[in-house]
Short mmCIF file of N, CA and C in Angstrom, two decimals:
data_model
loop_
_atom_site.label_atom_id
_atom_site.label_comp_id
_atom_site.label_asym_id
_atom_site.label_seq_id
_atom_site.Cartn_x
_atom_site.Cartn_y
_atom_site.Cartn_z
N MET A 1 131.81 123.95 166.30
CA MET A 1 131.36 122.59 166.14
C MET A 1 130.02 122.42 166.86
N ALA A 2 129.20 121.54 166.38
CA ALA A 2 127.86 121.33 166.92
C ALA A 2 127.92 120.57 168.24
N VAL A 3 126.85 120.72 168.99
CA VAL A 3 126.71 120.01 170.25
C VAL A 3 126.50 118.52 169.97
N PRO A 4 127.09 117.63 170.79
CA PRO A 4 126.90 116.19 170.56
C PRO A 4 125.43 115.80 170.56
N SER A 5 125.14 114.74 169.85
CA SER A 5 123.77 114.27 169.69
C SER A 5 123.15 113.84 171.01
N LYS A 6 121.88 114.17 171.18
CA LYS A 6 121.12 113.73 172.35
C LYS A 6 120.15 112.63 171.96
N ARG A 7 120.09 112.32 170.68
CA ARG A 7 119.19 111.28 170.20
C ARG A 7 119.97 110.00 170.00
N CYS A 8 119.26 108.91 170.01
CA CYS A 8 119.89 107.61 169.82
C CYS A 8 119.52 107.09 168.43
N LEU A 9 120.50 107.00 167.55
CA LEU A 9 120.23 106.54 166.20
C LEU A 9 119.75 105.10 166.18
N SER A 10 120.06 104.34 167.21
CA SER A 10 119.61 102.95 167.24
C SER A 10 118.10 102.86 167.49
N GLU A 11 117.48 103.96 167.86
CA GLU A 11 116.04 103.96 168.11
C GLU A 11 115.22 104.21 166.84
N VAL A 12 115.88 104.53 165.74
CA VAL A 12 115.18 104.80 164.50
C VAL A 12 114.51 103.53 164.00
N VAL A 13 113.26 103.67 163.59
CA VAL A 13 112.51 102.52 163.08
C VAL A 13 112.48 102.61 161.55
N PHE A 14 112.95 101.55 160.91
CA PHE A 14 112.97 101.51 159.45
C PHE A 14 111.84 100.62 158.96
N LYS A 15 111.73 100.55 157.66
CA LYS A 15 110.72 99.71 157.04
C LYS A 15 110.88 98.27 157.50
N LYS A 16 109.77 97.56 157.57
CA LYS A 16 109.79 96.17 157.98
C LYS A 16 110.73 95.36 157.08
N GLY A 17 111.54 94.54 157.71
CA GLY A 17 112.47 93.70 156.96
C GLY A 17 113.76 94.40 156.57
N ASP A 18 113.97 95.64 157.02
CA ASP A 18 115.19 96.38 156.68
C ASP A 18 116.39 95.74 157.38
N ARG A 19 117.36 95.31 156.59
CA ARG A 19 118.53 94.64 157.15
C ARG A 19 119.67 95.61 157.43
N TYR A 20 119.59 96.83 156.95
CA TYR A 20 120.73 97.73 157.03
C TYR A 20 120.54 98.89 158.00
N GLY A 21 119.33 99.09 158.48
CA GLY A 21 119.06 100.19 159.40
C GLY A 21 119.89 100.11 160.67
N ARG A 22 120.26 98.90 161.07
CA ARG A 22 121.06 98.73 162.28
C ARG A 22 122.44 99.36 162.15
N LEU A 23 122.85 99.66 160.92
CA LEU A 23 124.16 100.27 160.68
C LEU A 23 124.14 101.79 160.82
N LEU A 24 122.97 102.38 160.99
CA LEU A 24 122.86 103.83 161.05
C LEU A 24 123.74 104.45 162.15
N PRO A 25 123.78 103.88 163.36
CA PRO A 25 124.67 104.47 164.37
C PRO A 25 126.13 104.47 163.94
N GLU A 26 126.55 103.42 163.27
CA GLU A 26 127.94 103.34 162.81
C GLU A 26 128.20 104.34 161.68
N ILE A 27 127.22 104.52 160.80
CA ILE A 27 127.36 105.52 159.74
C ILE A 27 127.49 106.91 160.38
N GLY A 28 126.69 107.17 161.41
CA GLY A 28 126.77 108.45 162.11
C GLY A 28 128.13 108.66 162.75
N LYS A 29 128.67 107.63 163.37
CA LYS A 29 130.00 107.74 164.00
C LYS A 29 131.07 107.97 162.94
N PHE A 30 130.98 107.25 161.83
CA PHE A 30 131.96 107.42 160.76
C PHE A 30 131.93 108.84 160.21
N LEU A 31 130.75 109.37 159.93
CA LEU A 31 130.64 110.72 159.38
C LEU A 31 131.08 111.77 160.40
N THR A 32 130.83 111.53 161.68
CA THR A 32 131.28 112.44 162.73
C THR A 32 132.81 112.47 162.78
N GLU A 33 133.43 111.29 162.68
CA GLU A 33 134.90 111.21 162.68
C GLU A 33 135.48 111.86 161.42
N LEU A 34 134.84 111.64 160.28
CA LEU A 34 135.28 112.26 159.03
C LEU A 34 135.24 113.78 159.16
N THR A 35 134.18 114.29 159.77
CA THR A 35 134.03 115.73 159.96
C THR A 35 135.08 116.27 160.92
N ALA A 36 135.33 115.55 162.01
CA ALA A 36 136.35 115.98 162.98
C ALA A 36 137.73 116.03 162.31
N TYR A 37 138.01 115.04 161.48
CA TYR A 37 139.28 115.02 160.74
C TYR A 37 139.37 116.23 159.82
N GLY A 38 138.29 116.52 159.10
CA GLY A 38 138.26 117.68 158.21
C GLY A 38 138.42 118.98 158.97
N ASP A 39 137.78 119.08 160.13
CA ASP A 39 137.90 120.28 160.96
C ASP A 39 139.34 120.47 161.41
N ALA A 40 140.00 119.37 161.81
CA ALA A 40 141.39 119.44 162.26
C ALA A 40 142.31 119.85 161.11
N GLN A 41 142.09 119.27 159.94
CA GLN A 41 142.89 119.62 158.76
C GLN A 41 142.72 121.11 158.44
N ARG A 42 141.51 121.55 158.53
CA ARG A 42 141.20 122.95 158.21
C ARG A 42 141.82 123.89 159.24
N ALA A 43 141.72 123.53 160.52
CA ALA A 43 142.26 124.36 161.60
C ALA A 43 143.78 124.45 161.53
N ASN A 44 144.42 123.38 161.14
CA ASN A 44 145.88 123.34 161.07
C ASN A 44 146.39 123.77 159.70
N ASN A 45 145.48 124.20 158.83
CA ASN A 45 145.84 124.61 157.47
C ASN A 45 146.64 123.55 156.74
N LEU A 46 146.39 122.27 157.06
CA LEU A 46 147.08 121.19 156.39
C LEU A 46 146.49 120.95 155.01
N LYS A 47 145.25 121.36 154.83
CA LYS A 47 144.63 121.26 153.53
C LYS A 47 143.78 122.50 153.34
N ALA A 48 144.04 123.21 152.28
CA ALA A 48 143.29 124.44 152.02
C ALA A 48 141.81 124.12 151.86
N SER A 49 141.00 124.99 152.38
CA SER A 49 139.56 124.79 152.29
C SER A 49 138.96 125.95 151.51
N GLU A 50 138.93 125.80 150.21
CA GLU A 50 138.32 126.81 149.35
C GLU A 50 136.81 126.77 149.53
N PRO A 51 136.15 127.90 149.40
CA PRO A 51 134.68 127.88 149.47
C PRO A 51 134.12 126.93 148.40
N SER A 52 133.07 126.24 148.76
CA SER A 52 132.45 125.31 147.81
C SER A 52 130.95 125.49 147.80
N VAL A 53 130.31 124.83 146.87
CA VAL A 53 128.86 124.87 146.74
C VAL A 53 128.19 124.33 147.99
N PHE A 54 128.90 123.52 148.78
CA PHE A 54 128.32 122.90 149.97
C PHE A 54 128.46 123.75 151.23
N ASP A 55 129.17 124.87 151.16
CA ASP A 55 129.40 125.68 152.35
C ASP A 55 128.11 126.20 152.96
N GLY A 56 128.01 126.03 154.27
CA GLY A 56 126.91 126.58 155.04
C GLY A 56 127.42 127.71 155.90
N LYS A 57 126.53 128.53 156.39
CA LYS A 57 126.94 129.66 157.21
C LYS A 57 127.12 129.29 158.67
N THR A 58 126.32 128.35 159.13
CA THR A 58 126.39 127.96 160.54
C THR A 58 126.23 126.44 160.65
N VAL A 59 126.63 125.95 161.80
CA VAL A 59 126.44 124.53 162.12
C VAL A 59 125.41 124.50 163.25
N VAL A 60 124.22 124.02 162.94
CA VAL A 60 123.14 124.09 163.92
C VAL A 60 122.86 122.77 164.62
N MET A 61 123.35 121.67 164.08
CA MET A 61 123.12 120.38 164.74
C MET A 61 124.28 119.45 164.42
N SER A 62 124.43 118.47 165.28
CA SER A 62 125.50 117.50 165.08
C SER A 62 125.21 116.65 163.84
N VAL A 63 126.24 116.00 163.35
CA VAL A 63 126.10 115.11 162.21
C VAL A 63 125.11 113.99 162.56
N GLU A 64 125.20 113.44 163.75
CA GLU A 64 124.30 112.36 164.14
C GLU A 64 122.86 112.84 164.27
N ASP A 65 122.65 114.04 164.78
CA ASP A 65 121.29 114.59 164.84
C ASP A 65 120.73 114.81 163.44
N TYR A 66 121.57 115.26 162.52
CA TYR A 66 121.12 115.48 161.14
C TYR A 66 120.79 114.15 160.48
N LEU A 67 121.60 113.14 160.73
CA LEU A 67 121.32 111.81 160.21
C LEU A 67 120.01 111.29 160.78
N PHE A 68 119.76 111.55 162.07
CA PHE A 68 118.50 111.17 162.70
C PHE A 68 117.34 111.86 162.00
N ARG A 69 117.50 113.14 161.70
CA ARG A 69 116.45 113.89 161.00
C ARG A 69 116.15 113.29 159.64
N LEU A 70 117.20 112.98 158.88
CA LEU A 70 117.01 112.38 157.56
C LEU A 70 116.30 111.03 157.67
N SER A 71 116.67 110.24 158.66
CA SER A 71 116.06 108.92 158.81
C SER A 71 114.61 109.03 159.29
N LYS A 72 114.34 110.00 160.14
CA LYS A 72 112.99 110.16 160.69
C LYS A 72 111.99 110.63 159.63
N TYR A 73 112.39 111.60 158.83
CA TYR A 73 111.46 112.19 157.87
C TYR A 73 111.62 111.68 156.44
N GLY A 74 112.69 110.95 156.18
CA GLY A 74 112.95 110.50 154.82
C GLY A 74 112.14 109.31 154.38
N ASN A 75 111.69 108.49 155.32
CA ASN A 75 110.88 107.31 155.01
C ASN A 75 111.56 106.41 153.97
N VAL A 76 112.81 106.04 154.26
CA VAL A 76 113.57 105.20 153.35
C VAL A 76 114.15 104.01 154.12
N GLY A 77 114.61 103.03 153.38
CA GLY A 77 115.28 101.89 153.97
C GLY A 77 116.72 102.23 154.32
N GLY A 78 117.31 101.40 155.15
CA GLY A 78 118.70 101.61 155.57
C GLY A 78 119.70 101.55 154.44
N GLU A 79 119.34 100.88 153.34
CA GLU A 79 120.23 100.81 152.19
C GLU A 79 120.59 102.20 151.68
N VAL A 80 119.65 103.10 151.77
CA VAL A 80 119.87 104.47 151.27
C VAL A 80 121.02 105.13 152.02
N PHE A 81 121.16 104.85 153.30
CA PHE A 81 122.22 105.47 154.09
C PHE A 81 123.59 104.87 153.77
N VAL A 82 123.61 103.59 153.44
CA VAL A 82 124.86 102.97 152.98
C VAL A 82 125.23 103.59 151.63
N MET A 83 124.27 103.72 150.74
CA MET A 83 124.51 104.34 149.44
C MET A 83 124.97 105.79 149.61
N MET A 84 124.37 106.51 150.54
CA MET A 84 124.74 107.89 150.82
C MET A 84 126.23 107.97 151.17
N LEU A 85 126.68 107.06 152.00
CA LEU A 85 128.08 107.02 152.40
C LEU A 85 128.99 106.77 151.20
N ILE A 86 128.60 105.84 150.34
CA ILE A 86 129.38 105.54 149.14
C ILE A 86 129.43 106.77 148.21
N PHE A 87 128.32 107.45 148.05
CA PHE A 87 128.30 108.64 147.20
C PHE A 87 129.19 109.75 147.77
N ILE A 88 129.19 109.93 149.09
CA ILE A 88 130.06 110.94 149.71
C ILE A 88 131.52 110.59 149.45
N LYS A 89 131.86 109.33 149.57
CA LYS A 89 133.23 108.89 149.30
C LYS A 89 133.61 109.20 147.85
N ARG A 90 132.71 108.92 146.92
CA ARG A 90 132.99 109.22 145.51
C ARG A 90 133.21 110.71 145.29
N LEU A 91 132.38 111.53 145.93
CA LEU A 91 132.53 112.98 145.80
C LEU A 91 133.90 113.42 146.30
N LEU A 92 134.29 112.94 147.48
CA LEU A 92 135.57 113.34 148.05
C LEU A 92 136.75 112.80 147.24
N ASP A 93 136.58 111.62 146.64
CA ASP A 93 137.64 111.04 145.80
C ASP A 93 137.83 111.81 144.50
N HIS A 94 136.77 112.47 144.03
CA HIS A 94 136.83 113.17 142.74
C HIS A 94 137.14 114.66 142.86
N THR A 95 137.29 115.15 144.07
CA THR A 95 137.52 116.59 144.27
C THR A 95 138.58 116.81 145.35
N ASP A 96 138.91 118.07 145.54
CA ASP A 96 139.78 118.46 146.65
C ASP A 96 138.95 118.94 147.84
N LEU A 97 137.66 118.66 147.81
CA LEU A 97 136.80 119.10 148.91
C LEU A 97 137.21 118.43 150.21
N LEU A 98 137.02 119.15 151.27
CA LEU A 98 137.30 118.66 152.61
C LEU A 98 135.97 118.57 153.36
N ALA A 99 135.67 117.44 153.95
CA ALA A 99 134.41 117.28 154.69
C ALA A 99 134.60 117.84 156.09
N HIS A 100 134.18 119.08 156.30
CA HIS A 100 134.29 119.72 157.62
C HIS A 100 132.91 120.17 158.07
N SER A 101 132.85 120.76 159.24
CA SER A 101 131.56 121.08 159.87
C SER A 101 130.66 122.00 159.04
N TYR A 102 131.24 122.82 158.19
CA TYR A 102 130.43 123.76 157.44
C TYR A 102 129.95 123.22 156.10
N VAL A 103 130.36 122.01 155.72
CA VAL A 103 129.91 121.44 154.45
C VAL A 103 129.27 120.06 154.60
N ILE A 104 129.53 119.37 155.69
CA ILE A 104 129.12 117.97 155.80
C ILE A 104 127.61 117.79 155.72
N HIS A 105 126.84 118.69 156.30
CA HIS A 105 125.38 118.53 156.29
C HIS A 105 124.83 118.58 154.86
N ARG A 106 125.30 119.52 154.07
CA ARG A 106 124.83 119.62 152.68
C ARG A 106 125.35 118.45 151.84
N MET A 107 126.57 117.99 152.12
CA MET A 107 127.07 116.80 151.42
C MET A 107 126.20 115.59 151.75
N MET A 108 125.93 115.40 153.04
CA MET A 108 125.09 114.28 153.46
C MET A 108 123.72 114.35 152.83
N PHE A 109 123.13 115.54 152.90
CA PHE A 109 121.77 115.69 152.40
C PHE A 109 121.69 115.43 150.90
N THR A 110 122.63 115.98 150.15
CA THR A 110 122.60 115.79 148.70
C THR A 110 122.80 114.32 148.36
N ALA A 111 123.74 113.67 149.02
CA ALA A 111 123.97 112.24 148.79
C ALA A 111 122.74 111.43 149.19
N PHE A 112 122.08 111.83 150.27
CA PHE A 112 120.86 111.16 150.73
C PHE A 112 119.76 111.27 149.67
N VAL A 113 119.55 112.45 149.13
CA VAL A 113 118.51 112.66 148.12
C VAL A 113 118.83 111.85 146.86
N LEU A 114 120.08 111.89 146.42
CA LEU A 114 120.46 111.13 145.24
C LEU A 114 120.27 109.63 145.46
N ALA A 115 120.67 109.13 146.62
CA ALA A 115 120.51 107.70 146.92
C ALA A 115 119.03 107.33 146.99
N THR A 116 118.23 108.21 147.56
CA THR A 116 116.79 107.96 147.66
C THR A 116 116.17 107.90 146.27
N LYS A 117 116.48 108.87 145.45
CA LYS A 117 115.91 108.91 144.10
C LYS A 117 116.38 107.72 143.26
N TYR A 118 117.59 107.27 143.49
CA TYR A 118 118.13 106.16 142.72
C TYR A 118 117.56 104.81 143.19
N HIS A 119 117.32 104.68 144.48
CA HIS A 119 116.97 103.37 145.05
C HIS A 119 115.49 103.16 145.34
N GLU A 120 114.84 104.15 145.87
CA GLU A 120 113.47 103.98 146.37
C GLU A 120 112.43 104.06 145.25
N GLU A 121 111.36 103.32 145.43
CA GLU A 121 110.26 103.34 144.46
C GLU A 121 109.27 104.47 144.74
N ASP A 122 109.02 104.73 146.01
CA ASP A 122 108.08 105.78 146.40
C ASP A 122 108.88 107.05 146.68
N LEU A 123 108.69 108.06 145.85
CA LEU A 123 109.45 109.30 145.98
C LEU A 123 108.56 110.47 146.30
N TYR A 124 109.14 111.46 146.96
CA TYR A 124 108.47 112.73 147.20
C TYR A 124 109.01 113.73 146.19
N ASN A 125 108.43 114.92 146.18
CA ASN A 125 108.95 115.96 145.29
C ASN A 125 110.10 116.70 145.98
N ASN A 126 110.80 117.51 145.20
CA ASN A 126 111.97 118.22 145.74
C ASN A 126 111.61 119.19 146.85
N THR A 127 110.40 119.72 146.84
CA THR A 127 109.97 120.62 147.91
C THR A 127 109.96 119.88 149.24
N HIS A 128 109.45 118.65 149.25
CA HIS A 128 109.43 117.84 150.47
C HIS A 128 110.87 117.56 150.94
N TYR A 129 111.73 117.14 150.02
CA TYR A 129 113.11 116.83 150.40
C TYR A 129 113.83 118.07 150.92
N SER A 130 113.59 119.22 150.30
CA SER A 130 114.26 120.43 150.76
C SER A 130 113.81 120.82 152.17
N GLN A 131 112.55 120.53 152.50
CA GLN A 131 112.08 120.79 153.86
C GLN A 131 112.77 119.87 154.85
N ILE A 132 112.97 118.62 154.49
CA ILE A 132 113.69 117.68 155.36
C ILE A 132 115.10 118.19 155.61
N GLY A 133 115.76 118.63 154.54
CA GLY A 133 117.16 119.05 154.64
C GLY A 133 117.37 120.44 155.18
N GLY A 134 116.32 121.23 155.23
CA GLY A 134 116.44 122.59 155.75
C GLY A 134 117.05 123.57 154.77
N ILE A 135 116.85 123.31 153.47
CA ILE A 135 117.34 124.23 152.44
C ILE A 135 116.20 124.52 151.47
N VAL A 136 116.38 125.54 150.64
CA VAL A 136 115.35 125.85 149.66
C VAL A 136 115.48 124.92 148.46
N ARG A 137 114.39 124.74 147.74
CA ARG A 137 114.33 123.79 146.63
C ARG A 137 115.37 124.10 145.55
N GLY A 138 115.54 125.35 145.22
CA GLY A 138 116.51 125.74 144.20
C GLY A 138 117.94 125.34 144.57
N GLU A 139 118.25 125.47 145.84
CA GLU A 139 119.58 125.06 146.31
C GLU A 139 119.75 123.55 146.20
N LEU A 140 118.70 122.81 146.52
CA LEU A 140 118.76 121.35 146.39
C LEU A 140 119.07 120.96 144.95
N VAL A 141 118.39 121.56 144.01
CA VAL A 141 118.61 121.26 142.59
C VAL A 141 120.06 121.57 142.21
N ARG A 142 120.55 122.71 142.66
CA ARG A 142 121.93 123.11 142.37
C ARG A 142 122.94 122.13 142.97
N LEU A 143 122.70 121.71 144.22
CA LEU A 143 123.60 120.76 144.88
C LEU A 143 123.59 119.40 144.19
N GLU A 144 122.39 118.94 143.82
CA GLU A 144 122.29 117.65 143.11
C GLU A 144 123.05 117.69 141.80
N LEU A 145 122.85 118.75 141.04
CA LEU A 145 123.51 118.86 139.74
C LEU A 145 125.03 118.89 139.89
N PHE A 146 125.52 119.67 140.83
CA PHE A 146 126.96 119.73 141.08
C PHE A 146 127.49 118.36 141.46
N PHE A 147 126.81 117.69 142.38
CA PHE A 147 127.25 116.40 142.89
C PHE A 147 127.35 115.37 141.76
N VAL A 148 126.29 115.22 140.97
CA VAL A 148 126.31 114.19 139.92
C VAL A 148 127.33 114.51 138.83
N LYS A 149 127.53 115.79 138.54
CA LYS A 149 128.55 116.15 137.56
C LYS A 149 129.94 115.76 138.07
N VAL A 150 130.22 116.03 139.33
CA VAL A 150 131.52 115.72 139.90
C VAL A 150 131.79 114.22 139.88
N ILE A 151 130.78 113.42 140.21
CA ILE A 151 131.00 111.96 140.22
C ILE A 151 130.70 111.34 138.86
N ASP A 152 130.61 112.18 137.86
CA ASP A 152 130.41 111.75 136.47
C ASP A 152 129.14 110.90 136.31
N PHE A 153 128.11 111.28 137.02
CA PHE A 153 126.81 110.63 136.97
C PHE A 153 126.89 109.14 137.31
N ASP A 154 127.91 108.75 138.05
CA ASP A 154 128.13 107.35 138.41
C ASP A 154 127.38 107.02 139.71
N LEU A 155 126.11 106.68 139.58
CA LEU A 155 125.30 106.33 140.74
C LEU A 155 125.16 104.82 140.94
N PHE A 156 125.61 104.05 139.98
CA PHE A 156 125.52 102.60 140.11
C PHE A 156 126.50 102.12 141.17
N ILE A 157 126.01 101.24 142.04
CA ILE A 157 126.85 100.64 143.08
C ILE A 157 126.78 99.13 142.89
N SER A 158 127.92 98.51 142.70
CA SER A 158 127.94 97.05 142.53
C SER A 158 127.63 96.37 143.87
N ARG A 159 127.17 95.16 143.79
CA ARG A 159 126.87 94.38 144.99
C ARG A 159 128.15 94.22 145.82
N ASP A 160 129.29 94.00 145.17
CA ASP A 160 130.55 93.84 145.90
C ASP A 160 130.93 95.12 146.66
N GLU A 161 130.77 96.27 146.01
CA GLU A 161 131.09 97.53 146.68
C GLU A 161 130.15 97.77 147.86
N PHE A 162 128.87 97.55 147.65
CA PHE A 162 127.88 97.74 148.71
C PHE A 162 128.18 96.80 149.89
N ASP A 163 128.39 95.52 149.59
CA ASP A 163 128.67 94.54 150.64
C ASP A 163 129.98 94.85 151.37
N GLY A 164 130.96 95.38 150.65
CA GLY A 164 132.23 95.75 151.27
C GLY A 164 132.05 96.87 152.29
N VAL A 165 131.24 97.86 151.95
CA VAL A 165 130.98 98.96 152.88
C VAL A 165 130.19 98.46 154.09
N VAL A 166 129.20 97.61 153.84
CA VAL A 166 128.41 97.05 154.95
C VAL A 166 129.32 96.24 155.88
N ALA A 167 130.19 95.42 155.30
CA ALA A 167 131.10 94.61 156.12
C ALA A 167 132.04 95.50 156.92
N GLY A 168 132.54 96.59 156.31
CA GLY A 168 133.42 97.50 157.01
C GLY A 168 132.71 98.20 158.17
N LEU A 169 131.48 98.60 157.95
CA LEU A 169 130.70 99.24 159.03
C LEU A 169 130.42 98.24 160.16
N ALA A 170 130.06 97.02 159.78
CA ALA A 170 129.79 95.99 160.80
C ALA A 170 131.04 95.67 161.60
N ALA A 171 132.18 95.58 160.94
CA ALA A 171 133.44 95.29 161.64
C ALA A 171 133.81 96.43 162.58
N SER A 172 133.60 97.66 162.13
CA SER A 172 133.88 98.82 162.96
C SER A 172 132.98 98.83 164.20
N ALA A 173 131.71 98.49 163.99
CA ALA A 173 130.77 98.43 165.13
C ALA A 173 131.19 97.34 166.10
N ALA A 174 131.63 96.20 165.59
CA ALA A 174 132.07 95.10 166.45
C ALA A 174 133.28 95.50 167.28
N LYS A 175 134.20 96.25 166.69
CA LYS A 175 135.39 96.71 167.43
C LYS A 175 134.99 97.66 168.55
N ARG A 176 134.03 98.54 168.28
CA ARG A 176 133.59 99.49 169.29
C ARG A 176 132.92 98.80 170.47
N CYS A 177 132.26 97.68 170.17
CA CYS A 177 131.53 96.98 171.21
C CYS A 177 132.41 95.98 171.97
N ALA A 178 133.58 95.70 171.44
CA ALA A 178 134.46 94.70 172.07
C ALA A 178 135.14 95.24 173.29
#
């Protein structure tokens, strides 16, 4: 497992007027907990973990550090990270994949790129995104194609679904602070 984050996700600066960037620390905590759950399931053999397209060889940074990297170099609004979370949920709902330490970074990155391409007006090329994610461009294309096929190209997010996830993240953050 990766070393805990030394960066503070609350220090990330988003585009002016971004209403959702404040949720980034909670998204990081949620994904870290999801990964810990997957690691425990995998360690206890409670759920088989077949090799997948998302498998990495090593875990070099924590989930929160990776999220910090995506936010620092991605130049996107906080909405993209909420969308990323929704896309990861859809992927996990449509497969038997387990989100554990050796797959979560590629899952996050692929969902991040898809959310960015779907939502943002100013886009970079795949070479730029692959540099942010720490993978080669060909692998990014392969991961994107696999991801969208699995979720049946369903990238549309209704306002109700988006608001529900935002409300859930805000409620979770409020509980942590209480």
